[in-house]
Coordinates of C-alpha atoms and ligand atoms in Angstrom, one line a residue:
M163 CA -10.3 24.2 -91.9
I164 CA -11.5 26.3 -89.0
K165 CA -14.8 27.9 -89.8
V166 CA -14.7 31.5 -88.5
G167 CA -17.3 34.2 -87.8
V168 CA -16.5 37.8 -87.2
V169 CA -19.1 40.0 -85.4
G170 CA -18.4 43.6 -86.1
G171 CA -16.6 43.4 -89.4
T172 CA -16.8 47.1 -90.3
G173 CA -14.8 48.4 -87.3
Y174 CA -11.0 48.9 -87.1
T175 CA -10.2 45.7 -85.2
G176 CA -12.8 43.8 -87.3
V177 CA -11.1 44.7 -90.6
E178 CA -7.7 44.0 -89.1
L179 CA -9.0 40.5 -88.2
L180 CA -10.2 40.1 -91.8
R181 CA -6.8 41.2 -93.2
L182 CA -5.1 38.5 -91.0
L183 CA -7.7 35.7 -91.4
A184 CA -8.0 36.1 -95.2
R185 CA -4.3 34.9 -95.5
H186 CA -4.5 32.3 -92.8
P187 CA -4.1 28.9 -94.4
Q188 CA -6.3 27.0 -91.9
V189 CA -9.2 29.5 -91.8
S190 CA -12.4 29.5 -93.8
L191 CA -14.2 32.8 -93.3
T192 CA -17.9 31.9 -92.9
A193 CA -19.8 35.0 -91.6
I194 CA -18.9 38.7 -91.2
T195 CA -21.6 40.9 -89.6
S196 CA -22.6 44.5 -89.9
R197 CA -25.9 46.0 -88.7
G198 CA -25.9 48.9 -91.2
E199 CA -24.1 47.3 -94.2
A200 CA -25.9 43.9 -94.5
G201 CA -25.8 42.8 -98.1
L202 CA -22.8 44.9 -99.1
P203 CA -19.8 42.9 -100.4
V204 CA -17.1 43.2 -97.8
A205 CA -14.5 44.1 -100.5
D206 CA -16.7 47.0 -101.6
M207 CA -16.2 48.7 -98.2
F208 CA -12.6 47.6 -97.9
P209 CA -10.9 47.5 -101.3
S210 CA -7.7 46.1 -99.7
L211 CA -9.6 42.8 -99.3
R212 CA -10.6 42.6 -103.0
G213 CA -9.9 39.1 -104.3
R214 CA -9.2 37.8 -100.8
V215 CA -12.6 38.1 -99.1
D216 CA -15.6 37.3 -101.3
L217 CA -18.4 37.4 -98.6
R218 CA -21.1 40.0 -98.1
F219 CA -21.8 41.5 -94.7
V220 CA -24.7 39.9 -93.0
A221 CA -26.9 41.3 -90.2
P222 CA -25.9 39.8 -86.8
Q223 CA -29.3 38.2 -86.3
D224 CA -29.1 36.5 -89.7
A225 CA -25.5 35.2 -89.4
A226 CA -25.3 31.4 -88.9
L227 CA -22.8 31.9 -86.1
D228 CA -23.7 28.5 -84.6
Q229 CA -22.3 26.8 -87.7
C230 CA -18.8 28.3 -87.0
D231 CA -16.0 26.7 -85.0
V232 CA -15.0 30.0 -83.5
V233 CA -16.6 33.5 -83.4
F234 CA -14.6 36.7 -82.9
F235 CA -16.5 39.6 -81.3
A236 CA -14.9 42.8 -82.5
T237 CA -17.7 44.8 -81.0
P238 CA -18.2 47.4 -78.2
N239 CA -18.2 46.3 -74.6
G240 CA -21.4 44.5 -73.5
I241 CA -22.3 42.7 -76.8
A242 CA -20.4 39.3 -76.5
M243 CA -21.6 38.7 -73.0
K244 CA -25.2 38.5 -74.2
Q245 CA -24.5 35.9 -77.0
A246 CA -21.6 33.8 -75.7
A247 CA -23.6 31.4 -73.6
E248 CA -25.7 30.3 -76.6
L249 CA -22.7 29.9 -78.8
V250 CA -20.7 27.9 -76.2
A251 CA -23.8 25.6 -75.7
A252 CA -23.7 25.0 -79.5
G253 CA -20.1 24.0 -79.3
V254 CA -18.7 27.3 -80.7
R255 CA -15.7 28.8 -79.1
V256 CA -15.8 32.6 -78.5
I257 CA -13.0 35.1 -78.7
D258 CA -14.0 38.5 -77.4
L259 CA -11.8 41.5 -78.3
A260 CA -13.8 43.7 -76.0
A261 CA -13.6 43.6 -72.2
D262 CA -16.7 41.5 -71.2
F263 CA -14.7 38.6 -69.9
R264 CA -11.4 40.2 -68.8
I265 CA -12.1 41.2 -65.2
R266 CA -12.8 38.4 -62.8
D267 CA -14.4 40.6 -60.1
I268 CA -17.9 41.2 -61.4
A269 CA -18.6 44.1 -59.1
E270 CA -15.3 45.8 -60.2
W271 CA -16.2 45.2 -63.9
Q272 CA -19.7 46.7 -63.4
K273 CA -18.2 49.7 -61.7
W274 CA -15.7 50.5 -64.5
Y275 CA -18.0 49.5 -67.4
G276 CA -21.2 51.1 -66.1
M277 CA -23.5 48.2 -66.9
E278 CA -24.7 45.0 -65.4
H279 CA -22.9 41.8 -66.4
A280 CA -25.1 39.4 -68.4
A281 CA -23.0 36.3 -68.0
P282 CA -21.0 36.2 -64.7
E283 CA -20.7 32.4 -64.9
L284 CA -18.8 32.7 -68.2
V285 CA -16.4 35.2 -66.6
E286 CA -15.5 32.5 -64.1
E287 CA -14.5 30.0 -66.9
A288 CA -13.1 32.5 -69.4
V289 CA -9.3 32.5 -70.0
Y290 CA -7.4 35.8 -70.2
G291 CA -5.6 35.6 -73.5
L292 CA -2.1 36.8 -72.9
P293 CA -0.2 33.9 -74.3
E294 CA 3.0 34.9 -72.7
V295 CA 1.3 34.1 -69.3
N296 CA -1.6 31.7 -70.0
R297 CA -0.6 29.6 -72.9
E298 CA -1.6 26.3 -71.4
Q299 CA -5.1 27.4 -70.3
I300 CA -5.7 29.1 -73.6
R301 CA -5.4 25.7 -75.4
S302 CA -8.7 24.5 -74.0
A303 CA -10.6 27.8 -73.6
R304 CA -14.2 27.9 -74.7
V305 CA -14.4 31.7 -73.9
L306 CA -11.3 33.7 -74.5
A307 CA -10.9 37.2 -73.1
N308 CA -8.6 39.0 -75.5
P309 CA -6.5 41.6 -73.5
G310 CA -6.9 45.3 -74.0
C311 CA -4.3 47.2 -76.0
Y312 CA -2.7 49.3 -73.2
P313 CA -2.9 46.2 -70.8
T314 CA -0.9 44.2 -73.4
A315 CA 1.9 46.7 -73.7
V316 CA 2.1 47.5 -70.0
Q317 CA 1.9 43.9 -68.7
L318 CA 4.5 42.5 -71.1
G319 CA 6.8 45.4 -70.1
F320 CA 6.4 44.9 -66.3
L321 CA 6.1 41.1 -66.0
P322 CA 9.8 40.1 -65.9
L323 CA 10.5 42.6 -63.1
I324 CA 7.5 41.5 -61.1
E325 CA 7.9 37.8 -61.6
A326 CA 11.6 38.1 -60.5
G327 CA 10.6 40.2 -57.4
V328 CA 13.2 42.9 -58.1
V329 CA 11.1 46.1 -57.9
D330 CA 9.2 48.0 -55.2
L331 CA 5.6 46.8 -55.9
G332 CA 4.1 49.9 -54.2
H333 CA 5.1 52.4 -56.8
L334 CA 4.8 51.2 -60.4
V335 CA 4.1 53.9 -63.0
A336 CA 2.9 53.3 -66.6
D337 CA 2.9 56.3 -68.9
A338 CA 1.3 55.2 -72.2
K339 CA 0.6 56.9 -75.5
S340 CA -1.9 55.6 -78.1
G341 CA -2.6 56.3 -81.7
V342 CA -6.1 57.5 -82.6
S343 CA -7.3 54.1 -84.0
G344 CA -7.4 52.9 -80.4
A345 CA -10.6 54.8 -80.0
G346 CA -12.3 52.8 -82.8
R347 CA -14.0 53.9 -86.1
K348 CA -17.2 55.3 -84.7
A349 CA -17.6 59.1 -85.2
E350 CA -16.5 61.1 -82.1
V351 CA -15.5 64.7 -81.8
H352 CA -12.2 64.0 -80.0
T353 CA -11.0 61.8 -82.9
L354 CA -11.8 64.3 -85.7
F355 CA -8.8 65.1 -87.8
A356 CA -8.9 68.8 -86.7
E357 CA -9.0 67.8 -83.1
A358 CA -6.5 65.0 -82.9
A359 CA -4.0 65.4 -85.8
D360 CA -2.1 68.3 -84.3
S361 CA -2.4 67.9 -80.6
F362 CA -1.3 65.7 -77.7
K363 CA -3.0 65.2 -74.4
A364 CA -3.3 62.9 -71.4
Y365 CA -6.8 61.6 -70.5
G366 CA -8.3 59.3 -67.9
V367 CA -5.9 60.4 -65.1
P368 CA -8.4 60.0 -62.3
G369 CA -9.1 56.5 -63.5
H370 CA -9.2 54.6 -66.8
R371 CA -11.0 51.2 -67.3
H372 CA -7.7 49.6 -68.2
L373 CA -6.3 50.2 -64.7
P374 CA -8.2 47.3 -63.1
E375 CA -7.3 45.0 -66.0
I376 CA -3.6 45.8 -65.8
R377 CA -3.6 45.6 -62.0
Q378 CA -5.3 42.2 -62.1
G379 CA -2.5 40.8 -64.3
L380 CA 0.3 42.4 -62.2
V381 CA -1.2 41.2 -58.9
R382 CA -1.5 37.7 -60.3
A383 CA 2.2 37.8 -61.2
A384 CA 3.3 39.3 -57.9
G385 CA 1.1 37.2 -55.7
Q386 CA 0.3 40.3 -53.7
Q387 CA -1.2 43.8 -54.1
V388 CA 0.6 46.3 -56.3
G389 CA 0.5 50.1 -56.4
L390 CA 0.0 51.3 -60.0
T391 CA -0.3 54.7 -61.5
F392 CA -1.5 54.5 -65.2
V393 CA -1.8 57.6 -67.4
P394 CA -2.9 57.1 -71.0
H395 CA -2.3 59.8 -73.7
L396 CA -3.8 60.4 -77.2
T397 CA -1.0 61.1 -79.7
P398 CA -1.3 62.3 -83.3
M399 CA -0.6 59.0 -85.0
I400 CA -3.0 56.4 -86.4
R401 CA -1.6 53.1 -85.0
G402 CA 0.7 52.2 -82.2
I403 CA 1.1 52.3 -78.4
H404 CA 4.3 53.4 -76.7
A405 CA 4.4 52.6 -72.9
T406 CA 7.1 54.0 -70.8
L407 CA 7.2 52.1 -67.5
Y408 CA 9.0 53.2 -64.3
A409 CA 9.8 51.2 -61.1
K410 CA 12.2 51.4 -58.2
L411 CA 14.7 48.5 -58.1
S412 CA 14.8 46.6 -54.8
S413 CA 17.8 44.4 -55.7
D414 CA 20.7 44.6 -58.0
V415 CA 20.1 42.5 -61.1
D416 CA 21.2 42.2 -64.7
L417 CA 18.1 43.6 -66.3
Q418 CA 19.1 42.9 -69.9
A419 CA 19.7 39.2 -69.1
L420 CA 16.4 39.0 -67.1
Y421 CA 14.3 40.3 -70.0
E422 CA 16.2 38.2 -72.6
K423 CA 15.7 35.0 -70.5
R424 CA 12.0 35.7 -69.8
Y425 CA 11.1 36.2 -73.4
A426 CA 13.6 33.8 -75.1
A427 CA 10.9 31.4 -76.2
E428 CA 8.3 33.9 -77.1
P429 CA 7.7 34.3 -80.8
F430 CA 6.1 37.7 -80.6
V431 CA 8.2 39.5 -77.9
D432 CA 11.5 41.0 -79.1
V433 CA 13.9 42.3 -76.4
L434 CA 16.1 44.9 -78.0
P435 CA 19.8 45.2 -77.3
A436 CA 20.8 47.3 -74.2
G437 CA 20.4 51.1 -74.8
S438 CA 17.7 50.8 -77.5
H439 CA 14.7 53.0 -78.0
P440 CA 11.9 51.1 -79.8
E441 CA 9.7 53.0 -82.2
T442 CA 6.0 52.3 -82.8
R443 CA 6.6 52.3 -86.6
S444 CA 8.9 49.2 -86.1
V445 CA 5.9 47.1 -85.1
R446 CA 3.3 48.6 -87.4
A447 CA 0.9 45.9 -88.8
S448 CA 2.9 43.2 -87.0
N449 CA 2.0 41.1 -84.0
I450 CA 5.3 42.0 -82.2
C451 CA 5.9 43.7 -78.9
R452 CA 9.3 45.3 -78.8
I453 CA 10.8 46.0 -75.5
A454 CA 13.9 47.8 -74.2
V455 CA 15.0 48.0 -70.6
H456 CA 17.2 50.8 -69.1
R457 CA 18.8 51.7 -65.8
P458 CA 19.5 55.4 -66.3
Q459 CA 22.8 56.6 -64.9
G460 CA 23.1 53.5 -62.7
Q461 CA 20.3 54.7 -60.4
D462 CA 18.0 52.3 -58.6
V463 CA 15.3 53.1 -61.1
V464 CA 14.4 50.9 -64.1
V465 CA 12.7 52.3 -67.2
V466 CA 11.1 49.9 -69.6
L467 CA 10.0 50.9 -73.1
S468 CA 7.3 48.7 -74.7
V469 CA 5.7 49.2 -78.1
I470 CA 3.0 47.4 -80.0
D471 CA 0.5 48.0 -82.8
N472 CA -2.7 48.5 -80.9
L473 CA -4.8 46.9 -83.6
V474 CA -2.5 43.8 -83.9
K475 CA -0.7 42.6 -80.8
G476 CA -3.1 44.9 -78.9
A477 CA -6.2 43.4 -80.5
A478 CA -6.7 41.4 -83.8
G479 CA -3.2 39.8 -84.0
Q480 CA -3.3 38.6 -80.4
A481 CA -6.8 37.2 -81.1
V482 CA -5.5 35.2 -84.0
Q483 CA -2.5 34.1 -82.0
N484 CA -5.0 32.9 -79.4
M485 CA -7.1 31.1 -82.0
N486 CA -4.0 29.4 -83.3
I487 CA -3.2 28.1 -79.7
M488 CA -6.9 27.1 -79.1
F489 CA -7.0 25.0 -82.4
G490 CA -3.6 23.5 -82.2
C491 CA -2.1 25.4 -85.1
D492 CA 1.4 26.8 -85.2
E493 CA 1.2 29.9 -83.1
M494 CA 2.7 32.1 -85.8
L495 CA 0.4 30.9 -88.6
G496 CA -1.1 33.9 -90.5
L497 CA 1.0 36.2 -88.3
D498 CA 4.5 35.8 -89.6
I499 CA 4.5 39.1 -91.3
V500 CA 7.1 41.8 -91.2
P501 CA 6.2 45.3 -90.1
V502 CA 5.2 47.6 -92.9
S503 CA 7.6 50.4 -91.9
P504 CA 11.4 50.4 -91.3
Ligands
NDP890 N1 -9.2 49.9 -81.5 C1 -8.3 49.3 -80.8 O1 -7.1 49.6 -80.8 C2 -8.8 48.2 -79.8 C3 -10.1 47.9 -79.6 N2 -10.4 46.9 -78.7 C4 -11.8 46.6 -78.5 O2 -12.3 45.9 -79.6 C5 -13.7 46.2 -79.8 C6 -13.9 46.7 -81.2 O3 -13.1 47.9 -81.3 P1 -13.0 48.8 -82.6 O4 -12.9 47.8 -83.8 O5 -11.9 49.8 -82.4 O6 -14.4 49.4 -82.6 P2 -15.2 50.1 -83.9 O7 -16.1 51.2 -83.3 O8 -14.2 50.5 -84.9 O9 -16.1 48.9 -84.4 C7 -17.1 48.3 -83.7 C8 -17.8 47.3 -84.5 O10 -18.9 46.7 -83.8 C9 -20.1 46.7 -84.6 N3 -21.2 46.9 -83.6 C10 -21.5 47.9 -82.9 N4 -22.5 47.7 -82.1 C11 -22.9 46.4 -82.4 C12 -24.0 45.6 -81.9 N5 -24.8 46.1 -81.0 N6 -24.1 44.4 -82.4 C13 -23.3 43.9 -83.3 N7 -22.2 44.6 -83.8 C14 -22.1 45.9 -83.3 C15 -19.9 47.8 -85.6 O11 -20.5 47.4 -86.8 P3 -21.8 47.8 -87.4 O12 -22.2 49.2 -86.9 O13 -21.5 47.9 -88.9 O14 -22.8 46.8 -87.0 C16 -18.4 47.8 -85.8 O15 -18.0 46.9 -86.8 C17 -14.1 47.2 -78.7 O16 -14.6 46.5 -77.6 C18 -12.8 47.8 -78.3 O17 -12.8 48.3 -77.0 C19 -9.5 46.2 -78.1 C20 -8.2 46.5 -78.2 C21 -7.7 47.5 -79.1
X2W891 C1 -7.0 56.0 -77.9 C2 -8.1 55.4 -77.1 O1 -9.2 56.1 -77.0 N1 -8.0 54.2 -76.6 C3 -9.1 53.5 -75.9 C4 -8.6 52.2 -75.4 C5 -8.6 51.2 -76.5 C6 -9.6 50.1 -76.4 O2 -10.2 49.9 -77.4 O3 -10.0 49.6 -75.2 P1 -10.1 48.0 -74.9 O4 -8.9 47.4 -75.3 O5 -10.5 47.9 -73.5 O6 -11.2 47.5 -75.7 C7 -9.5 54.2 -74.7 O7 -8.7 54.8 -74.0 O8 -10.7 54.1 -74.4

């Protein structure tokens, strides 16, 4: 059994991890932390876990994390980077759901995240956990940088076009919408029911911290610089990301065949039939990214629609997928669940 610790078990991605890990046949949940709820049975806070998780929350400093085989950090940015080195030295593998190890350029990371990096040497060795790109490196990772939610939907949508070299790399556009759980469980005015339940807005247009992460992945696939415009939106739903991606075609290609071939062996990417319009509810609570590719009215423009559940393929599900790869389990173990909506 894989002994697992979860730091940040009271947050949205933390409880989503617990939902998935509690039913994982190879996992033994060992420690689940909370600073404010130490001592409280986890199932008292989350009744959906009654009978499935019988641990109590423990304060992070009291958790025997060094006894685990792997520790997930479902914490704000800047926490994992301070603890990962000690854990790795103790032989514990680290999966960070935050952004501490995602950006290889430390100066760039510090600019976007507004803090000094505490473990640049671990960024160097960390593996970016997008299995559809890095599966082989993930197997031996000691530090795993789980991708961001928008970066997962946008990269999976753009990658086939970029890898095949069939679009103008200077003018890629990603227009993405997220449910409110993407902002986490902490209290903030803009996610109050009265603020977010009946409104729709773009944000971060001058620059969002996921821009450098997406660009890093696309540049790697292209082998050259790319021009990317990324505009996130907050939409009145709880879970889900819908990314609409635009690019100018530079060669004539069978787009449907291109996407079907690229993802034929991927268990968690579903390329829909030509002409489809994926809905976020079709992936709710599942680890699947559903993609449709369009060429409107035969123009030289390609439009890609990519949907995920931000808490699953965009966070906890992808983290469990990565754990499965790191520990030699079947990649779908604990994740072979159907979406909860039609
Ligand atoms: N929400 C989403 O859709 C996605 C989130 N992410 C990333 O995953 C991480 C977690 O996000 P999310 O679950 O939404 O956030 P939440 O705000 O919902 O939860 C954060 C958790 O971190 C714990 N925590 C906060 N500060 C500390 C600290 N100093 N030391 C230890 N634990 C701490 C909190 O627990 P307590 O206060 O009880 O200690 C809480 O359980 C973030 O980095 C986020 O950016 C990534 C992809 C998608
Ligand atoms: C709707 C919403 O607010 N979404 C968050 C992004 C989600 C997230 O948690 O960011 P990471 O994946 O980098 O951790 C935001 O735009 O800041």
